[in-house]
mmCIF file of C-alpha atoms (C1' of nucleotides) and ligand atoms in Angstrom:
data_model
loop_
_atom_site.group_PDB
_atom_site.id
_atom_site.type_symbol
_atom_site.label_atom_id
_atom_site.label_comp_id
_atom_site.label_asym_id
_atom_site.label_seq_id
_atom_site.Cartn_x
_atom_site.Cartn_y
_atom_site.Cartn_z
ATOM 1 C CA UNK A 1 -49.087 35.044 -1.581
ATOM 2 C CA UNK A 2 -48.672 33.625 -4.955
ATOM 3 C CA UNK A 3 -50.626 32.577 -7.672
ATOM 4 C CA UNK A 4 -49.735 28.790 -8.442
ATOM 5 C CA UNK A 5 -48.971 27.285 -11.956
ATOM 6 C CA UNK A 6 -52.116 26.063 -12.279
ATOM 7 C CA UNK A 7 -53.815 29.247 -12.760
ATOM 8 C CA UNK A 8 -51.193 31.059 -14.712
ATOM 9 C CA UNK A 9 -51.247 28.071 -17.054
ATOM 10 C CA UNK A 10 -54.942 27.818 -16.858
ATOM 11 C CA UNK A 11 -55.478 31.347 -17.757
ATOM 12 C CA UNK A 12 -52.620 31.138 -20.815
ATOM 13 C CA UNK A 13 -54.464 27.970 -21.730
ATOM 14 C CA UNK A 14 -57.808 29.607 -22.062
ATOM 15 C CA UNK A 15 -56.487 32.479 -24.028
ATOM 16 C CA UNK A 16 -55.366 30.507 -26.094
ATOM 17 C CA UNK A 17 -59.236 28.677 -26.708
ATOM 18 C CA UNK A 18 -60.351 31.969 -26.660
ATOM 19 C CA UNK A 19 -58.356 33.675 -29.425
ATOM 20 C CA UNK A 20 -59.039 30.588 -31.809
ATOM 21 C CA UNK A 21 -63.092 30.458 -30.926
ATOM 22 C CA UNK A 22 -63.931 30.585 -34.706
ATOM 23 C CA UNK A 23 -60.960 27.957 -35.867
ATOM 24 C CA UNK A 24 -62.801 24.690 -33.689
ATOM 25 C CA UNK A 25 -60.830 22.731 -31.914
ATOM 26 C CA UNK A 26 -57.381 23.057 -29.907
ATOM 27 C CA UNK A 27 -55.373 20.355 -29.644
ATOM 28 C CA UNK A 28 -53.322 20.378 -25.592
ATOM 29 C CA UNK A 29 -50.269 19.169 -27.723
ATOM 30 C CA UNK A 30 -50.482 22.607 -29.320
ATOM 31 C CA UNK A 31 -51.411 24.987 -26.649
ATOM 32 C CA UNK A 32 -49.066 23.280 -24.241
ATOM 33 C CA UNK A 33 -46.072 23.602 -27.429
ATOM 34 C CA UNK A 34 -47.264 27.338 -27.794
ATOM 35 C CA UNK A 35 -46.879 28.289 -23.905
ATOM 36 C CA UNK A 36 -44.116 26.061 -23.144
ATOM 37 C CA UNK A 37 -46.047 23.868 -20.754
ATOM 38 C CA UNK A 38 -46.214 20.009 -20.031
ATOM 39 C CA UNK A 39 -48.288 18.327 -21.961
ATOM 40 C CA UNK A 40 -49.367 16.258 -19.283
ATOM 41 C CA UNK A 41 -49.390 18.613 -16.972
ATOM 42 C CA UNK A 42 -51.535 20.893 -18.861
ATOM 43 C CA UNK A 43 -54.152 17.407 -19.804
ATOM 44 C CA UNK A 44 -54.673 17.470 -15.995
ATOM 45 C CA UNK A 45 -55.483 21.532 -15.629
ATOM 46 C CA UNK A 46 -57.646 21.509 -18.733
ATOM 47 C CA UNK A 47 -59.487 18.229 -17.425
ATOM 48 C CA UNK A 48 -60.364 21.001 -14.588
ATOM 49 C CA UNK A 49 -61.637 23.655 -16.664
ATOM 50 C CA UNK A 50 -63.877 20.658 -18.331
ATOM 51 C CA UNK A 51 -65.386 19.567 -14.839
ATOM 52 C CA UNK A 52 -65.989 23.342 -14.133
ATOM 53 C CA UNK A 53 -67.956 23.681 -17.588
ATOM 54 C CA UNK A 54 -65.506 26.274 -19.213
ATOM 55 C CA UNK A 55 -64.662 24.411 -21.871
ATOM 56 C CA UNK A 56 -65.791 21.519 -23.970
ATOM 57 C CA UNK A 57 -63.805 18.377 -25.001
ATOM 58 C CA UNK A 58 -63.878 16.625 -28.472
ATOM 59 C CA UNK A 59 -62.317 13.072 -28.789
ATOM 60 C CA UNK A 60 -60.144 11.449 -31.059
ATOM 61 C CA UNK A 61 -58.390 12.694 -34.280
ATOM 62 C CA UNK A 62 -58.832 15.972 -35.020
ATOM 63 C CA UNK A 63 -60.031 16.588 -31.678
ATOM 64 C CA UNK A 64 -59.322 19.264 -28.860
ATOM 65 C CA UNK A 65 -60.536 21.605 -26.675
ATOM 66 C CA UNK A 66 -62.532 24.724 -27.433
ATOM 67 C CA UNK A 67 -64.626 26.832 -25.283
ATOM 68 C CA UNK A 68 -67.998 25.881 -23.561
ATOM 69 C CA UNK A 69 -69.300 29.551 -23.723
ATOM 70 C CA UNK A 70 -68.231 32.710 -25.852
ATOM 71 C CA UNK A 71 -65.262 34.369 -24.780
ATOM 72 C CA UNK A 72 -67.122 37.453 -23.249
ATOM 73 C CA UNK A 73 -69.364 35.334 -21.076
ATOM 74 C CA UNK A 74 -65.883 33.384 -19.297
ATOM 75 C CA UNK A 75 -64.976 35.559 -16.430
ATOM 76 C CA UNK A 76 -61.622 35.279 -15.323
ATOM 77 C CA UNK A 77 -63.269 34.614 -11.469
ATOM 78 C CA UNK A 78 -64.337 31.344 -13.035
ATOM 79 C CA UNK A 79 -61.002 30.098 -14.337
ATOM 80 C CA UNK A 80 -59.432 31.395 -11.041
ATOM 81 C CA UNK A 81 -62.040 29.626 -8.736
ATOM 82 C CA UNK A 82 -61.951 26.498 -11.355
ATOM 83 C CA UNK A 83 -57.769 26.143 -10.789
ATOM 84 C CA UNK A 84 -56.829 27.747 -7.451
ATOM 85 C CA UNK A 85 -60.133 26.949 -5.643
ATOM 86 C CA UNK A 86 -62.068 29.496 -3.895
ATOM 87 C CA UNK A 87 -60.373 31.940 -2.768
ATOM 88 C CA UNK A 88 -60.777 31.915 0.663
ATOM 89 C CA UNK A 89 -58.131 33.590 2.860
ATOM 90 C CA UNK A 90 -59.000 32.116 5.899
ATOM 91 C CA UNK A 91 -61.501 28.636 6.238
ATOM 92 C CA UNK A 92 -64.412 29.979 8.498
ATOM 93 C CA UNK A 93 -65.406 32.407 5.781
ATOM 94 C CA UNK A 94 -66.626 29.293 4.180
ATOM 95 C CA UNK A 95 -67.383 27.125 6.711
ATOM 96 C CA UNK A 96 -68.700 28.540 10.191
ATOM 97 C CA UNK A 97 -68.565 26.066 12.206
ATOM 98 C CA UNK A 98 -64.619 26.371 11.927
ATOM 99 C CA UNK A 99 -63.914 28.931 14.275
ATOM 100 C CA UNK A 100 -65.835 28.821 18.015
ATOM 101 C CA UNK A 101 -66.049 32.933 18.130
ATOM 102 C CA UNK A 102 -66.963 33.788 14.565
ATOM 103 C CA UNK A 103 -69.953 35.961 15.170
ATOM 104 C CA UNK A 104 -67.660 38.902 16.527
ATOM 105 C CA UNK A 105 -64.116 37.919 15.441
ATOM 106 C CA UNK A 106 -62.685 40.967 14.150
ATOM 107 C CA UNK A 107 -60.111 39.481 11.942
ATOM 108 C CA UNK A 108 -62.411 37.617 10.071
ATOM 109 C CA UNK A 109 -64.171 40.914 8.616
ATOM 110 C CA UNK A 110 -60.846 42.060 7.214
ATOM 111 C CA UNK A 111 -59.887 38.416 5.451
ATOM 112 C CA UNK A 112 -63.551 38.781 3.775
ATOM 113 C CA UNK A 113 -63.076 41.903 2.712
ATOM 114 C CA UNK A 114 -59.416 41.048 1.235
ATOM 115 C CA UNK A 115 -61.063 37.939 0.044
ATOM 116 C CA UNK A 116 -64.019 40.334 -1.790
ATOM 117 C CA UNK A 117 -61.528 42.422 -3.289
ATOM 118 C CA UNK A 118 -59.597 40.115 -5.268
ATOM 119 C CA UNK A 119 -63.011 38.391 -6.660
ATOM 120 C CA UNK A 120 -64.175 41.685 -8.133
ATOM 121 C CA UNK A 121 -61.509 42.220 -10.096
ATOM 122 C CA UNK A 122 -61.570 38.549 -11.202
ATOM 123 C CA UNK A 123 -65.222 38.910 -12.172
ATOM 124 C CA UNK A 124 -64.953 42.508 -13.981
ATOM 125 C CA UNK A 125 -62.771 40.623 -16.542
ATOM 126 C CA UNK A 126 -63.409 38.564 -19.085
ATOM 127 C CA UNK A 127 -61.174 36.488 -21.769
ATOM 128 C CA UNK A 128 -62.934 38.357 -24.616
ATOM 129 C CA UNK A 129 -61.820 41.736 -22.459
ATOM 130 C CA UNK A 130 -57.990 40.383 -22.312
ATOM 131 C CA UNK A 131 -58.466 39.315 -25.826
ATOM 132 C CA UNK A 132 -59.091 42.950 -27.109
ATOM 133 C CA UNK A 133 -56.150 43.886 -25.283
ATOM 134 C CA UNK A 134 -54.001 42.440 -27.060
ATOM 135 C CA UNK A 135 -52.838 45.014 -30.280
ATOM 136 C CA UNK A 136 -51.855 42.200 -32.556
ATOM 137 C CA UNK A 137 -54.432 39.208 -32.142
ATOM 138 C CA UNK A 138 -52.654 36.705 -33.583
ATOM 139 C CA UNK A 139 -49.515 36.360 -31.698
ATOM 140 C CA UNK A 140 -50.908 36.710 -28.426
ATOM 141 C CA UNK A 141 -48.511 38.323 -25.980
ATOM 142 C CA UNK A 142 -48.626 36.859 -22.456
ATOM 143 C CA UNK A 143 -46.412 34.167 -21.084
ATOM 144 C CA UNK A 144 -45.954 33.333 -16.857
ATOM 145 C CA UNK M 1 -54.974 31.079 -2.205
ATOM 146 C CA UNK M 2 -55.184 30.461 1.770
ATOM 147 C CA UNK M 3 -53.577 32.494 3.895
ATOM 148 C CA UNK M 4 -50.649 30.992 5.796
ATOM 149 C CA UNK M 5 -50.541 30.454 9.389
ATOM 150 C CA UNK M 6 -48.136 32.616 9.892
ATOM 151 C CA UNK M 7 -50.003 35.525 9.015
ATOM 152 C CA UNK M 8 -52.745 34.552 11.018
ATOM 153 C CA UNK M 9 -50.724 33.770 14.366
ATOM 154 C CA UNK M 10 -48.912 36.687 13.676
ATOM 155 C CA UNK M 11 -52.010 39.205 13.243
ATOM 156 C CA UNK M 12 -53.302 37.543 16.573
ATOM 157 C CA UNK M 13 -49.885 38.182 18.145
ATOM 158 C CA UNK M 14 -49.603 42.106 17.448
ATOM 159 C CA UNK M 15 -53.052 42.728 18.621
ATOM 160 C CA UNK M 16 -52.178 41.052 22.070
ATOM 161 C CA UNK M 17 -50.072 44.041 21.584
ATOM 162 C CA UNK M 18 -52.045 46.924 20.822
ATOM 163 C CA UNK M 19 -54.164 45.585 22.929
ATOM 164 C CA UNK M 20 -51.795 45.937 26.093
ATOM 165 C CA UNK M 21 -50.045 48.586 24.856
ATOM 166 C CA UNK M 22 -50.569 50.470 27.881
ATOM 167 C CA UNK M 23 -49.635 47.493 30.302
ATOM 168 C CA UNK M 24 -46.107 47.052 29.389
ATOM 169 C CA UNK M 25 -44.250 44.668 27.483
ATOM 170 C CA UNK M 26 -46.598 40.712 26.774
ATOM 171 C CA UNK M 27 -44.079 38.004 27.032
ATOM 172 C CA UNK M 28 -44.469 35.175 24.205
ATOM 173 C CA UNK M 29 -45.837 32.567 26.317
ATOM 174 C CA UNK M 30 -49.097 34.517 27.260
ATOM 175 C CA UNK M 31 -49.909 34.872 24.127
ATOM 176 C CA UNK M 32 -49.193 31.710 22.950
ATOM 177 C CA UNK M 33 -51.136 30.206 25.638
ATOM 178 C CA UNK M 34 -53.847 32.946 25.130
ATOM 179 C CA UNK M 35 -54.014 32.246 21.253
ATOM 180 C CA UNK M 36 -53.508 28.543 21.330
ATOM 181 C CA UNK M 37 -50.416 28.692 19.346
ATOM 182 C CA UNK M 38 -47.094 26.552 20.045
ATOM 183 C CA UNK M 39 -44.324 28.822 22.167
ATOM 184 C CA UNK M 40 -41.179 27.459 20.220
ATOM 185 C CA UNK M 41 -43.397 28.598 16.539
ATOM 186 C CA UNK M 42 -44.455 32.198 17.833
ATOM 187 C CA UNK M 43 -40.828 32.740 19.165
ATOM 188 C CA UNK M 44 -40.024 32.505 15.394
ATOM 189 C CA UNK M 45 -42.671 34.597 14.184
ATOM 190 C CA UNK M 46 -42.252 37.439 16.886
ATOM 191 C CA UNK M 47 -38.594 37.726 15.552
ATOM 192 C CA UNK M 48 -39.813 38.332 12.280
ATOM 193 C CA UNK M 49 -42.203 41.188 13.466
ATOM 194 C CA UNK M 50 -38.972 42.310 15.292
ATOM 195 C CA UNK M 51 -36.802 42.547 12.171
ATOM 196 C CA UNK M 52 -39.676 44.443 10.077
ATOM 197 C CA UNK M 53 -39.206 46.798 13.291
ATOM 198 C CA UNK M 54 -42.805 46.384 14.400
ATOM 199 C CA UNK M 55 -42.345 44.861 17.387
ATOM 200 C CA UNK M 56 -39.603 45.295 20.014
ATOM 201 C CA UNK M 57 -38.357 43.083 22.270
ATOM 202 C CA UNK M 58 -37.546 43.004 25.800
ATOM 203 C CA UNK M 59 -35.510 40.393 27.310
ATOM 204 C CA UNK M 60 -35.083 39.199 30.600
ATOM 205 C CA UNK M 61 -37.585 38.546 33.142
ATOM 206 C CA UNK M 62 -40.017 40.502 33.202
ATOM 207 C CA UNK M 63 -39.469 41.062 29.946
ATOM 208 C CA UNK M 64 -41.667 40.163 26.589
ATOM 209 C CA UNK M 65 -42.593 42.353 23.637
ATOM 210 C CA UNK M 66 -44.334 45.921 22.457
ATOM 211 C CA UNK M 67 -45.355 47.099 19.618
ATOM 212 C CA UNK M 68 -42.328 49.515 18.250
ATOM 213 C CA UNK M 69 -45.167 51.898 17.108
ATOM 214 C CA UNK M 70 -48.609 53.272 18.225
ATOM 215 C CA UNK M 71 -51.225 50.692 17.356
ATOM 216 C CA UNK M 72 -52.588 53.612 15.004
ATOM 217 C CA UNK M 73 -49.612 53.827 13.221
ATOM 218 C CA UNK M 74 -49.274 49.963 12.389
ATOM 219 C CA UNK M 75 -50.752 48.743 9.255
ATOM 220 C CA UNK M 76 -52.408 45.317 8.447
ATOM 221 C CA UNK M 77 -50.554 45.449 5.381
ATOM 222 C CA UNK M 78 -47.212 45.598 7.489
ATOM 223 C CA UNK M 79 -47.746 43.054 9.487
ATOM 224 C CA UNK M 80 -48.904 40.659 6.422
ATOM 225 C CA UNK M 81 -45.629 41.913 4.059
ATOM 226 C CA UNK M 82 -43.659 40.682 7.284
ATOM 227 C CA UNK M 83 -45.108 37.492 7.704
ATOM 228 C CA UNK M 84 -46.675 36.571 4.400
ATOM 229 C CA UNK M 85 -43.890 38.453 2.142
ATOM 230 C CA UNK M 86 -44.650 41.018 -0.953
ATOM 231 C CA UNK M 87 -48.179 40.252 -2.325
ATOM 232 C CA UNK M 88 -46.744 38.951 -5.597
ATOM 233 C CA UNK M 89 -49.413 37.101 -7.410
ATOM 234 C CA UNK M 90 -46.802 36.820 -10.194
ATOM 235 C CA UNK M 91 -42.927 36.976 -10.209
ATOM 236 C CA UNK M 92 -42.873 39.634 -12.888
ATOM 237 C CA UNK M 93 -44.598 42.509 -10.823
ATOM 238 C CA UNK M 94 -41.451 42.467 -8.688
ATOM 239 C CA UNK M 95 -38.716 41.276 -11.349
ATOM 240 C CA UNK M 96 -39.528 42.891 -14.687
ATOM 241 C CA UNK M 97 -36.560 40.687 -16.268
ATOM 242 C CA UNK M 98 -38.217 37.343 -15.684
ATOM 243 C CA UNK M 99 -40.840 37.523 -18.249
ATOM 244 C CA UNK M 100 -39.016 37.624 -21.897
ATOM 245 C CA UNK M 101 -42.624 39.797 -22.818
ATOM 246 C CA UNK M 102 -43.282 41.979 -20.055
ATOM 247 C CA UNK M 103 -44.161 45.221 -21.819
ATOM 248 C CA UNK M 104 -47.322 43.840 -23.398
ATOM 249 C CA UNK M 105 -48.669 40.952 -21.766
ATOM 250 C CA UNK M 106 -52.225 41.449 -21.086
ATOM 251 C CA UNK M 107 -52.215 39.195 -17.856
ATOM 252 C CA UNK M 108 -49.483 41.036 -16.361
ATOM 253 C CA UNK M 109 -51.800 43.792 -15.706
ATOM 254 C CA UNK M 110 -54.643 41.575 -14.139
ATOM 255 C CA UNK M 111 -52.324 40.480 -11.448
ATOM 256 C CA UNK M 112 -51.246 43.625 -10.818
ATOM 257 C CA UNK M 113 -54.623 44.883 -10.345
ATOM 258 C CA UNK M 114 -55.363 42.208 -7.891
ATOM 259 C CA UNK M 115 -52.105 42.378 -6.480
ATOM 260 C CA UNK M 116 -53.339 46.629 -6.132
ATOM 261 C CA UNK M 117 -56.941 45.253 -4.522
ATOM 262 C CA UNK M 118 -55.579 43.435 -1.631
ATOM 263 C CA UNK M 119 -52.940 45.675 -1.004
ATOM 264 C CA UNK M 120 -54.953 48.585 -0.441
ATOM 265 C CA UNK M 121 -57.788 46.672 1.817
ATOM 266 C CA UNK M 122 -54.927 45.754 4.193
ATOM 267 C CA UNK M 123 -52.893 49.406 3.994
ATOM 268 C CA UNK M 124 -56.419 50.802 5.061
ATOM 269 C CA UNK M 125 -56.503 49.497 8.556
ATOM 270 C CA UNK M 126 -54.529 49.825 11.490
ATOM 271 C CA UNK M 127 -54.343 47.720 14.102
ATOM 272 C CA UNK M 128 -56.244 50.231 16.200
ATOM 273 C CA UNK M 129 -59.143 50.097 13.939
ATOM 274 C CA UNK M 130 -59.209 46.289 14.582
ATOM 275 C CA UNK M 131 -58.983 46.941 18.388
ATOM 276 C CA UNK M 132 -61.658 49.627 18.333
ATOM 277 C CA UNK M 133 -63.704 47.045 16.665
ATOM 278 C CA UNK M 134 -63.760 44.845 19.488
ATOM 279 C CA UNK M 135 -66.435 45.770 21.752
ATOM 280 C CA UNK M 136 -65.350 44.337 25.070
ATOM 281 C CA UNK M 137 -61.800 45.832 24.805
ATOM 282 C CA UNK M 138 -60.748 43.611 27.650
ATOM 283 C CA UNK M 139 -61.135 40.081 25.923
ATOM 284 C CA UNK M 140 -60.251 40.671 22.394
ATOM 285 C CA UNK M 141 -62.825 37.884 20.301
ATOM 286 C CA UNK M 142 -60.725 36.571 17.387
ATOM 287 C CA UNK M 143 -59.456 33.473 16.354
ATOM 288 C CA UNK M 144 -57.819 31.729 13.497
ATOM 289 C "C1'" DA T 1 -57.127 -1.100 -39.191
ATOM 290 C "C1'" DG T 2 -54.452 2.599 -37.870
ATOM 291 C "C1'" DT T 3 -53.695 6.958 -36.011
ATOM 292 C "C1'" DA T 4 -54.628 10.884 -33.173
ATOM 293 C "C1'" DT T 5 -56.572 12.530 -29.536
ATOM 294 C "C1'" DT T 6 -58.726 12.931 -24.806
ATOM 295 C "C1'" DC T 7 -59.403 10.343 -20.303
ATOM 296 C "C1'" DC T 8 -58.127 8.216 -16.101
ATOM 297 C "C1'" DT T 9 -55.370 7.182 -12.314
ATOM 298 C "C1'" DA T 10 -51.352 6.316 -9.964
ATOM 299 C "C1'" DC T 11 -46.966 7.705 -8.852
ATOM 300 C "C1'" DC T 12 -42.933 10.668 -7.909
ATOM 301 C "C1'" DT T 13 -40.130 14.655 -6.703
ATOM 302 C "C1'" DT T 14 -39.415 19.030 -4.758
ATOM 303 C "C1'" DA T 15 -40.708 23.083 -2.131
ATOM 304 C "C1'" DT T 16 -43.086 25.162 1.450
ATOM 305 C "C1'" DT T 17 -45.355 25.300 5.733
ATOM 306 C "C1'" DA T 18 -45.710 24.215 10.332
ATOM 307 C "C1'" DG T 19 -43.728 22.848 14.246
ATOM 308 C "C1'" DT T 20 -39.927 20.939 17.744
ATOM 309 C "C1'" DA T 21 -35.759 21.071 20.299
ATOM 310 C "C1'" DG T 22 -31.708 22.571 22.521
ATOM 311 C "C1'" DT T 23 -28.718 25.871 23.945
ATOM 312 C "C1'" DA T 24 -26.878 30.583 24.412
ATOM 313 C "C1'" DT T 25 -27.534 35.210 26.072
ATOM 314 C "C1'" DA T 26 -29.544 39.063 28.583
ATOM 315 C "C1'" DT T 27 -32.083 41.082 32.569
ATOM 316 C "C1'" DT T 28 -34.204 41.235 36.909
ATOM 317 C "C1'" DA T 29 -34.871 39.909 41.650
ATOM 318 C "C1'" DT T 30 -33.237 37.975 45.834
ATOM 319 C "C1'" DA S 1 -23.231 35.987 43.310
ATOM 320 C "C1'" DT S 2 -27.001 33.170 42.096
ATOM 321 C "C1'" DA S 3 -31.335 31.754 40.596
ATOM 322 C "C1'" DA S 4 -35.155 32.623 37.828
ATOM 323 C "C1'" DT S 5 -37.234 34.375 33.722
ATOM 324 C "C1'" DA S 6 -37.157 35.959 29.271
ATOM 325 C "C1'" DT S 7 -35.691 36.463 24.428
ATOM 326 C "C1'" DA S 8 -32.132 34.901 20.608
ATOM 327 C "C1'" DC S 9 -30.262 31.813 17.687
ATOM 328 C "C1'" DT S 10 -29.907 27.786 14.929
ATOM 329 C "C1'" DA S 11 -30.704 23.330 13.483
ATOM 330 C "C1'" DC S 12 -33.690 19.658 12.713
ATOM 331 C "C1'" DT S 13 -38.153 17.134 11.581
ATOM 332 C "C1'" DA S 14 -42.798 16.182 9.992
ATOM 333 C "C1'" DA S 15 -46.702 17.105 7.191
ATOM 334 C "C1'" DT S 16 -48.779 19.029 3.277
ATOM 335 C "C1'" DA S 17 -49.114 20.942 -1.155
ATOM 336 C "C1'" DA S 18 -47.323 22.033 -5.692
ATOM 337 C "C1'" DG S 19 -45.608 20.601 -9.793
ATOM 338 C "C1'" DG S 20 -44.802 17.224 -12.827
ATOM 339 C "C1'" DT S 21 -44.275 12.142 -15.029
ATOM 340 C "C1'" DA S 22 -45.904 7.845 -16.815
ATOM 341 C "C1'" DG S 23 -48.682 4.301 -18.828
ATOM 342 C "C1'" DG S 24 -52.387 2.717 -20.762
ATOM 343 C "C1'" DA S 25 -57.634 2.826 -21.756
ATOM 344 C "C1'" DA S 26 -61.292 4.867 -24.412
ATOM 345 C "C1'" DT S 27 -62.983 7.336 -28.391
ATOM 346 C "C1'" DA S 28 -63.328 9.174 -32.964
ATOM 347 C "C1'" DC S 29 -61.707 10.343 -37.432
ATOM 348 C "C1'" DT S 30 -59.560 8.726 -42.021
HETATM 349 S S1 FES F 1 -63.508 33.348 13.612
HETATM 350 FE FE1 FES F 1 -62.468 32.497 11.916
HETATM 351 S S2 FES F 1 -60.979 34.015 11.522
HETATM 352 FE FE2 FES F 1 -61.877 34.704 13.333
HETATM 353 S S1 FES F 2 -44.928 38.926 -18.560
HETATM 354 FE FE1 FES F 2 -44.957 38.163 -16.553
HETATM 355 S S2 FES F 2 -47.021 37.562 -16.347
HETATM 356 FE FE2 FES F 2 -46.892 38.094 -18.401
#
DNA sequence: AGTATTCCTACCTTATTAGTAGTATATTAT
DNA sequence: ATAATATACTACTAATAAGGTAGGAATACT
């Protein structure tokens, strides 16, 4: 059970937004120099985070990306559900009609509570939160 | 973040177990046939159980597998380390040299708090717990 | 006009998951 | 002994997903 690219990009990606809220835009050229990521690669993930509403676009020269919302209102359960899709150990626990004896499976109960488990730690956190963490706020120190 | 199939068959497969622990050893094609899973793919996963020592095998006719242990003393979390490997959400919880900045990157500690969440939702249940849940202990009601 | 940037979409490569197949080996029953 | 019934072992295959590349269109600033 690992997290994929995606989200550990995503997440480094949106740090990144997040610690230059006040400078405007972020070019992907620069994040995706910064944390050693395609650049295409990383035009794909933050065309995700656009369709999710987490962060704005702004064409053309001197364009970028910045945040759609201040850092402290992003949780991290939104970038995570934005990039690795809901997290939803098994299928039924979204859709019910997948499984014939769902109304007293036992194993089901355990997969939602895993499932619950995982999404509030996601949502106790925000960028601004991981932000703070960091002692020295303009190098910021994460990589993965 | 789905869970694999493995994990599930192999869940289903240990709690044929428990729940004939008293009825001697379950051979790999009842259960297959009982879960709807293929023989040839459970035969691969049962070994796995076997090498984690959870199950033990039996062979022969007549033969067929138990559970090495007391349903009680079996853990959800053993069975899905087994089959599922180490909850690593990131490659740096388990190998501190593969990050260059492991001491103070902030997202290193949100993993491992997730990593922590799931974890200790599956080390709190036994597979007896599961069984106990069932109310008609004869036909166990789980799928997936 | 020219340059810098996002946007769109198709493709490719590799890794993992899921499953099949065949044969060898062990145990029981007759 | 022999036949029947199981697991054990190992190799192969198919399907899916992850990760990444590539090219060019659209947009906006200078
Ligand atoms: S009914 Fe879907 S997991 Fe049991
Ligand atoms: S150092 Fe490994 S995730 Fe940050």
């Amino acid at each position: 059970m690992k997290l994929s690219t995606r989200t550990r990009y995503g997440v480094r990606a949106a740090l990144e937004l997040a610690a230059n809220q006040s400078k405007g835009p972020v070019q992907i050229k620069t994040i995706a120099h910064r944390q050693d990521i395609s650049i295409k690669y990383l035009e794909q993930l933050m065309a995700i985070l656009k369709s999710a509403g987490l962060v704005r676009s702004i064409r053309g020269a001197k364009g970028g990306y910045i945040l759609a919302k201040p850092a402290n209102q992003i949780k991290l359960s939104d970038v995570f559900n934005a990039l690795e899709g809901p997290v939803t150990t098994v299928e039924c626990l979204e859709n019910k009609n997948y499984c014939a004896r769902v109304t007293d499976c036992v194993t089901r109960q355990v997969w939602a509570e895993v499932q619950q488990a995982i999404m509030s730690v996601l949502q106790s956190m925000t960028l601004q939160d991981l932000i703070n963490r960091t002692k020295d706020k303009k190098t910021l120190n994460y990589q993965i």
